[in-house]
Amino acid sequence: MAAGGSYSMVEYFGGDGGYRCGYCKHEKGNFSHGMWSHTMTVKDYQDLIDRGWRRSGKYVYKPTMNKTCCPQYTIRCHALNFHPSKTHKKTLKRMNKFLSKGERPVEQNDVGHEGEPMDSMHEGVHPPPQDPLKIDLTDVEDIFTSPDPNTDTKSTTSSTSREDAAPVQADKTSNDAPKPGKGADPSRPLCRKAKDIRKERRLQKEQQKQQATSSIPAPSKSASNQPKLLEEFISEFLPNDPLHRLEFKRFLCDSPLEAESAPDGPDMGYGSFHQQYWLDDRIVAVGVLDILPSCVSSVYLYYHPDFSSLSLGTYTALREIAFTRQLQKQSPKLAYYYLGFYVHSCPKMRYKGQYRPSDLLCPETYVWMPIERCIPRLEISAYSRLNEDAKAGDAHALKDMGRALVLHRRTVMPYAAYTRKRKGSNDEKEVEQYASLVGQTCAERILLYRA
């Protein structure tokens, strides 16, 4: 029974048919199990996402990992140990320059929330696994220009490395074909690629620096030599009177999650929240977050396309990690930031692995594995049992289906009592599939609606 005497209640829809994949666009390659959540406690949802489930609105789905064309692995970042990468630092510096001086960078690739393909919804009870971290709403720009806007969008651009393009030279004074030569001069060294020459020069400079500093004694470690915290990068170089002001506001949003509070929980309580980003009294982005007992889970983000050059996807992800760290001071168990699904088979979705240290969820044992140990396996096969222990199993595997709770005619009862009451019931296979997917613990807490 959940805190406050409330239950989670779901309707299970199965998941045998194939649907269009939003990642590789395979028309029938996407397979997932789904259920409609009429209500959900934060504890039950925490346990479900730790078994590979994910919500899109009130629809909760679980990819059929060994069958779907693009396996989606639940990914979490260790918020307390997170250190921003060079790309993350650049994003924060760009934002701070814009806030302090109004300097807006040119359009460029983003590696935060951006880069995810949109998944189109399909008719029927099995919508495809819409990735929760990103929904592009560039077609609803009028919402942002309304007096009380509440939305935002994401977009990406592509770039080509100059090193990949061979220089082309043309003779503007003659159309004659070049005269045949005598071939390579064996007395001269072979031509070398420019990038190889640059690499060698960098190595030489590094060696010279090491030689120059080898005789200088290393300074003792002090607080000034420690790497900067994420929070320091967020506020770095911001003056007391910046040209622009970025503010944050939070409020509850529609969700199947029941709002809850606990003595050892965060001050704002658990549940689903909109986190608004206001720039000079104008809303520019909105993120939807689920605050759960062990994590902050990013559901999706949308932002105004006029500000895409500020890499708002990356910036808001970093702010959400910092927010997770803030909440952990109030609730010690709340230490992770969930980014939704990591899809290694889709290159545009690999950016989520850059928020490290991070783990992927093993689809067979539901044990978290460091992403560095998972990547080699995923390079070989899109689907992989990530747990390296061959003897490990699912600690919450279904053992007694009869103890699964069902709701029938407004009465809560174990499934065993339901079958005795409903002699000749033919739903045993469906209930067993559902209970296996949610696990024994959740099956004994969540109410499965039976007509």
JSON list of C-alpha atoms in Angstrom, two decimals, residues 81-173:
[
{"chain": "A", "resi": 81, "resn": "ASN", "atom": "CA", "xyz": [29.70, 13.20, -9.16]},
{"chain": "A", "resi": 82, "resn": "PHE", "atom": "CA", "xyz": [28.92, 14.93, -12.44]},
{"chain": "A", "resi": 83, "resn": "HIS", "atom": "CA", "xyz": [31.62, 17.09, -14.00]},
{"chain": "A", "resi": 84, "resn": "PRO", "atom": "CA", "xyz": [30.81, 19.13, -17.12]},
{"chain": "A", "resi": 85, "resn": "SER", "atom": "CA", "xyz": [32.67, 18.27, -20.29]},
{"chain": "A", "resi": 86, "resn": "LYS", "atom": "CA", "xyz": [34.38, 20.85, -22.51]},
{"chain": "A", "resi": 87, "resn": "THR", "atom": "CA", "xyz": [31.24, 21.06, -24.61]},
{"chain": "A", "resi": 88, "resn": "HIS", "atom": "CA", "xyz": [29.11, 21.61, -21.52]},
{"chain": "A", "resi": 89, "resn": "LYS", "atom": "CA", "xyz": [31.44, 24.36, -20.29]},
{"chain": "A", "resi": 90, "resn": "LYS", "atom": "CA", "xyz": [31.29, 26.10, -23.67]},
{"chain": "A", "resi": 91, "resn": "THR", "atom": "CA", "xyz": [27.51, 26.03, -23.57]},
{"chain": "A", "resi": 92, "resn": "LEU", "atom": "CA", "xyz": [27.45, 27.62, -20.12]},
{"chain": "A", "resi": 93, "resn": "LYS", "atom": "CA", "xyz": [29.95, 30.28, -21.18]},
{"chain": "A", "resi": 94, "resn": "ARG", "atom": "CA", "xyz": [27.89, 31.11, -24.28]},
{"chain": "A", "resi": 95, "resn": "MET", "atom": "CA", "xyz": [24.80, 31.54, -22.15]},
{"chain": "A", "resi": 96, "resn": "ASN", "atom": "CA", "xyz": [26.61, 33.71, -19.61]},
{"chain": "A", "resi": 97, "resn": "LYS", "atom": "CA", "xyz": [28.04, 35.92, -22.36]},
{"chain": "A", "resi": 98, "resn": "PHE", "atom": "CA", "xyz": [24.55, 36.38, -23.74]},
{"chain": "A", "resi": 99, "resn": "LEU", "atom": "CA", "xyz": [23.11, 37.20, -20.32]},
{"chain": "A", "resi": 100, "resn": "SER", "atom": "CA", "xyz": [25.89, 39.60, -19.34]},
{"chain": "A", "resi": 101, "resn": "LYS", "atom": "CA", "xyz": [26.65, 41.30, -22.68]},
{"chain": "A", "resi": 102, "resn": "GLY", "atom": "CA", "xyz": [23.92, 40.27, -25.11]},
{"chain": "A", "resi": 103, "resn": "GLU", "atom": "CA", "xyz": [26.35, 38.35, -27.33]},
{"chain": "A", "resi": 104, "resn": "ARG", "atom": "CA", "xyz": [24.42, 35.69, -29.25]},
{"chain": "A", "resi": 105, "resn": "PRO", "atom": "CA", "xyz": [26.41, 32.88, -30.90]},
{"chain": "A", "resi": 106, "resn": "VAL", "atom": "CA", "xyz": [25.84, 31.63, -34.42]},
{"chain": "A", "resi": 107, "resn": "GLU", "atom": "CA", "xyz": [23.75, 28.50, -34.98]},
{"chain": "A", "resi": 108, "resn": "GLN", "atom": "CA", "xyz": [25.59, 25.26, -34.22]},
{"chain": "A", "resi": 109, "resn": "ASN", "atom": "CA", "xyz": [25.09, 21.65, -33.25]},
{"chain": "A", "resi": 110, "resn": "ASP", "atom": "CA", "xyz": [23.84, 20.96, -29.75]},
{"chain": "A", "resi": 111, "resn": "VAL", "atom": "CA", "xyz": [24.63, 17.88, -27.71]},
{"chain": "A", "resi": 112, "resn": "GLY", "atom": "CA", "xyz": [22.18, 18.27, -24.89]},
{"chain": "A", "resi": 113, "resn": "HIS", "atom": "CA", "xyz": [18.54, 17.38, -25.22]},
{"chain": "A", "resi": 114, "resn": "GLU", "atom": "CA", "xyz": [18.73, 18.33, -28.91]},
{"chain": "A", "resi": 115, "resn": "GLY", "atom": "CA", "xyz": [19.48, 15.82, -31.60]},
{"chain": "A", "resi": 116, "resn": "GLU", "atom": "CA", "xyz": [16.66, 13.43, -30.85]},
{"chain": "A", "resi": 117, "resn": "PRO", "atom": "CA", "xyz": [14.39, 12.41, -33.68]},
{"chain": "A", "resi": 118, "resn": "MET", "atom": "CA", "xyz": [10.71, 13.06, -33.27]},
{"chain": "A", "resi": 119, "resn": "ASP", "atom": "CA", "xyz": [8.51, 10.01, -32.79]},
{"chain": "A", "resi": 120, "resn": "SER", "atom": "CA", "xyz": [5.11, 10.37, -34.38]},
{"chain": "A", "resi": 121, "resn": "MET", "atom": "CA", "xyz": [2.11, 9.07, -32.52]},
{"chain": "A", "resi": 122, "resn": "HIS", "atom": "CA", "xyz": [0.15, 6.23, -34.06]},
{"chain": "A", "resi": 123, "resn": "GLU", "atom": "CA", "xyz": [-3.51, 5.38, -33.85]},
{"chain": "A", "resi": 124, "resn": "GLY", "atom": "CA", "xyz": [-4.64, 2.70, -31.43]},
{"chain": "A", "resi": 125, "resn": "VAL", "atom": "CA", "xyz": [-3.63, 1.91, -27.89]},
{"chain": "A", "resi": 126, "resn": "HIS", "atom": "CA", "xyz": [0.07, 1.46, -28.64]},
{"chain": "A", "resi": 127, "resn": "PRO", "atom": "CA", "xyz": [1.72, 4.82, -29.33]},
{"chain": "A", "resi": 128, "resn": "PRO", "atom": "CA", "xyz": [5.39, 4.38, -30.21]},
{"chain": "A", "resi": 129, "resn": "PRO", "atom": "CA", "xyz": [8.00, 5.09, -27.54]},
{"chain": "A", "resi": 130, "resn": "GLN", "atom": "CA", "xyz": [8.06, 8.86, -27.81]},
{"chain": "A", "resi": 131, "resn": "ASP", "atom": "CA", "xyz": [11.40, 9.88, -26.34]},
{"chain": "A", "resi": 132, "resn": "PRO", "atom": "CA", "xyz": [10.57, 11.87, -23.22]},
{"chain": "A", "resi": 133, "resn": "LEU", "atom": "CA", "xyz": [13.54, 14.24, -23.36]},
{"chain": "A", "resi": 134, "resn": "LYS", "atom": "CA", "xyz": [12.61, 15.99, -26.54]},
{"chain": "A", "resi": 135, "resn": "ILE", "atom": "CA", "xyz": [9.52, 17.20, -28.33]},
{"chain": "A", "resi": 136, "resn": "ASP", "atom": "CA", "xyz": [9.96, 19.68, -31.19]},
{"chain": "A", "resi": 137, "resn": "LEU", "atom": "CA", "xyz": [7.14, 22.23, -31.20]},
{"chain": "A", "resi": 138, "resn": "THR", "atom": "CA", "xyz": [8.32, 24.70, -33.80]},
{"chain": "A", "resi": 139, "resn": "ASP", "atom": "CA", "xyz": [4.81, 24.71, -35.30]},
{"chain": "A", "resi": 140, "resn": "VAL", "atom": "CA", "xyz": [3.29, 26.24, -32.17]},
{"chain": "A", "resi": 141, "resn": "GLU", "atom": "CA", "xyz": [5.39, 29.38, -32.06]},
{"chain": "A", "resi": 142, "resn": "ASP", "atom": "CA", "xyz": [2.24, 31.44, -31.59]},
{"chain": "A", "resi": 143, "resn": "ILE", "atom": "CA", "xyz": [2.07, 30.12, -28.05]},
{"chain": "A", "resi": 144, "resn": "PHE", "atom": "CA", "xyz": [5.25, 31.99, -27.19]},
{"chain": "A", "resi": 145, "resn": "THR", "atom": "CA", "xyz": [3.98, 35.27, -28.56]},
{"chain": "A", "resi": 146, "resn": "SER", "atom": "CA", "xyz": [0.71, 35.10, -26.67]},
{"chain": "A", "resi": 147, "resn": "PRO", "atom": "CA", "xyz": [0.27, 37.21, -23.51]},
{"chain": "A", "resi": 148, "resn": "ASP", "atom": "CA", "xyz": [0.73, 34.20, -21.22]},
{"chain": "A", "resi": 149, "resn": "PRO", "atom": "CA", "xyz": [2.92, 31.72, -23.10]},
{"chain": "A", "resi": 150, "resn": "ASN", "atom": "CA", "xyz": [3.75, 28.31, -21.64]},
{"chain": "A", "resi": 151, "resn": "THR", "atom": "CA", "xyz": [5.84, 26.48, -24.22]},
{"chain": "A", "resi": 152, "resn": "ASP", "atom": "CA", "xyz": [9.04, 26.19, -26.28]},
{"chain": "A", "resi": 153, "resn": "THR", "atom": "CA", "xyz": [10.81, 24.11, -28.96]},
{"chain": "A", "resi": 154, "resn": "LYS", "atom": "CA", "xyz": [14.06, 22.43, -30.00]},
{"chain": "A", "resi": 155, "resn": "SER", "atom": "CA", "xyz": [15.93, 22.31, -33.26]},
{"chain": "A", "resi": 156, "resn": "THR", "atom": "CA", "xyz": [19.26, 21.15, -34.58]},
{"chain": "A", "resi": 157, "resn": "THR", "atom": "CA", "xyz": [21.63, 22.02, -37.38]},
{"chain": "A", "resi": 158, "resn": "SER", "atom": "CA", "xyz": [24.39, 20.02, -38.97]},
{"chain": "A", "resi": 159, "resn": "SER", "atom": "CA", "xyz": [27.97, 20.93, -39.77]},
{"chain": "A", "resi": 160, "resn": "THR", "atom": "CA", "xyz": [30.78, 19.42, -41.79]},
{"chain": "A", "resi": 161, "resn": "SER", "atom": "CA", "xyz": [34.34, 19.20, -40.57]},
{"chain": "A", "resi": 162, "resn": "ARG", "atom": "CA", "xyz": [36.77, 21.09, -42.75]},
{"chain": "A", "resi": 163, "resn": "GLU", "atom": "CA", "xyz": [39.23, 18.25, -42.45]},
{"chain": "A", "resi": 164, "resn": "ASP", "atom": "CA", "xyz": [36.80, 16.01, -44.34]},
{"chain": "A", "resi": 165, "resn": "ALA", "atom": "CA", "xyz": [36.76, 18.25, -47.40]},
{"chain": "A", "resi": 166, "resn": "ALA", "atom": "CA", "xyz": [39.63, 18.06, -49.88]},
{"chain": "A", "resi": 167, "resn": "PRO", "atom": "CA", "xyz": [40.77, 21.44, -51.24]},
{"chain": "A", "resi": 168, "resn": "VAL", "atom": "CA", "xyz": [39.88, 22.09, -54.87]},
{"chain": "A", "resi": 169, "resn": "GLN", "atom": "CA", "xyz": [42.00, 24.37, -57.01]},
{"chain": "A", "resi": 170, "resn": "ALA", "atom": "CA", "xyz": [41.03, 25.56, -60.50]},
{"chain": "A", "resi": 171, "resn": "ASP", "atom": "CA", "xyz": [43.09, 27.27, -63.18]},
{"chain": "A", "resi": 172, "resn": "LYS", "atom": "CA", "xyz": [41.05, 30.31, -64.12]},
{"chain": "A", "resi": 173, "resn": "THR", "atom": "CA", "xyz": [43.27, 31.29, -67.06]}
]
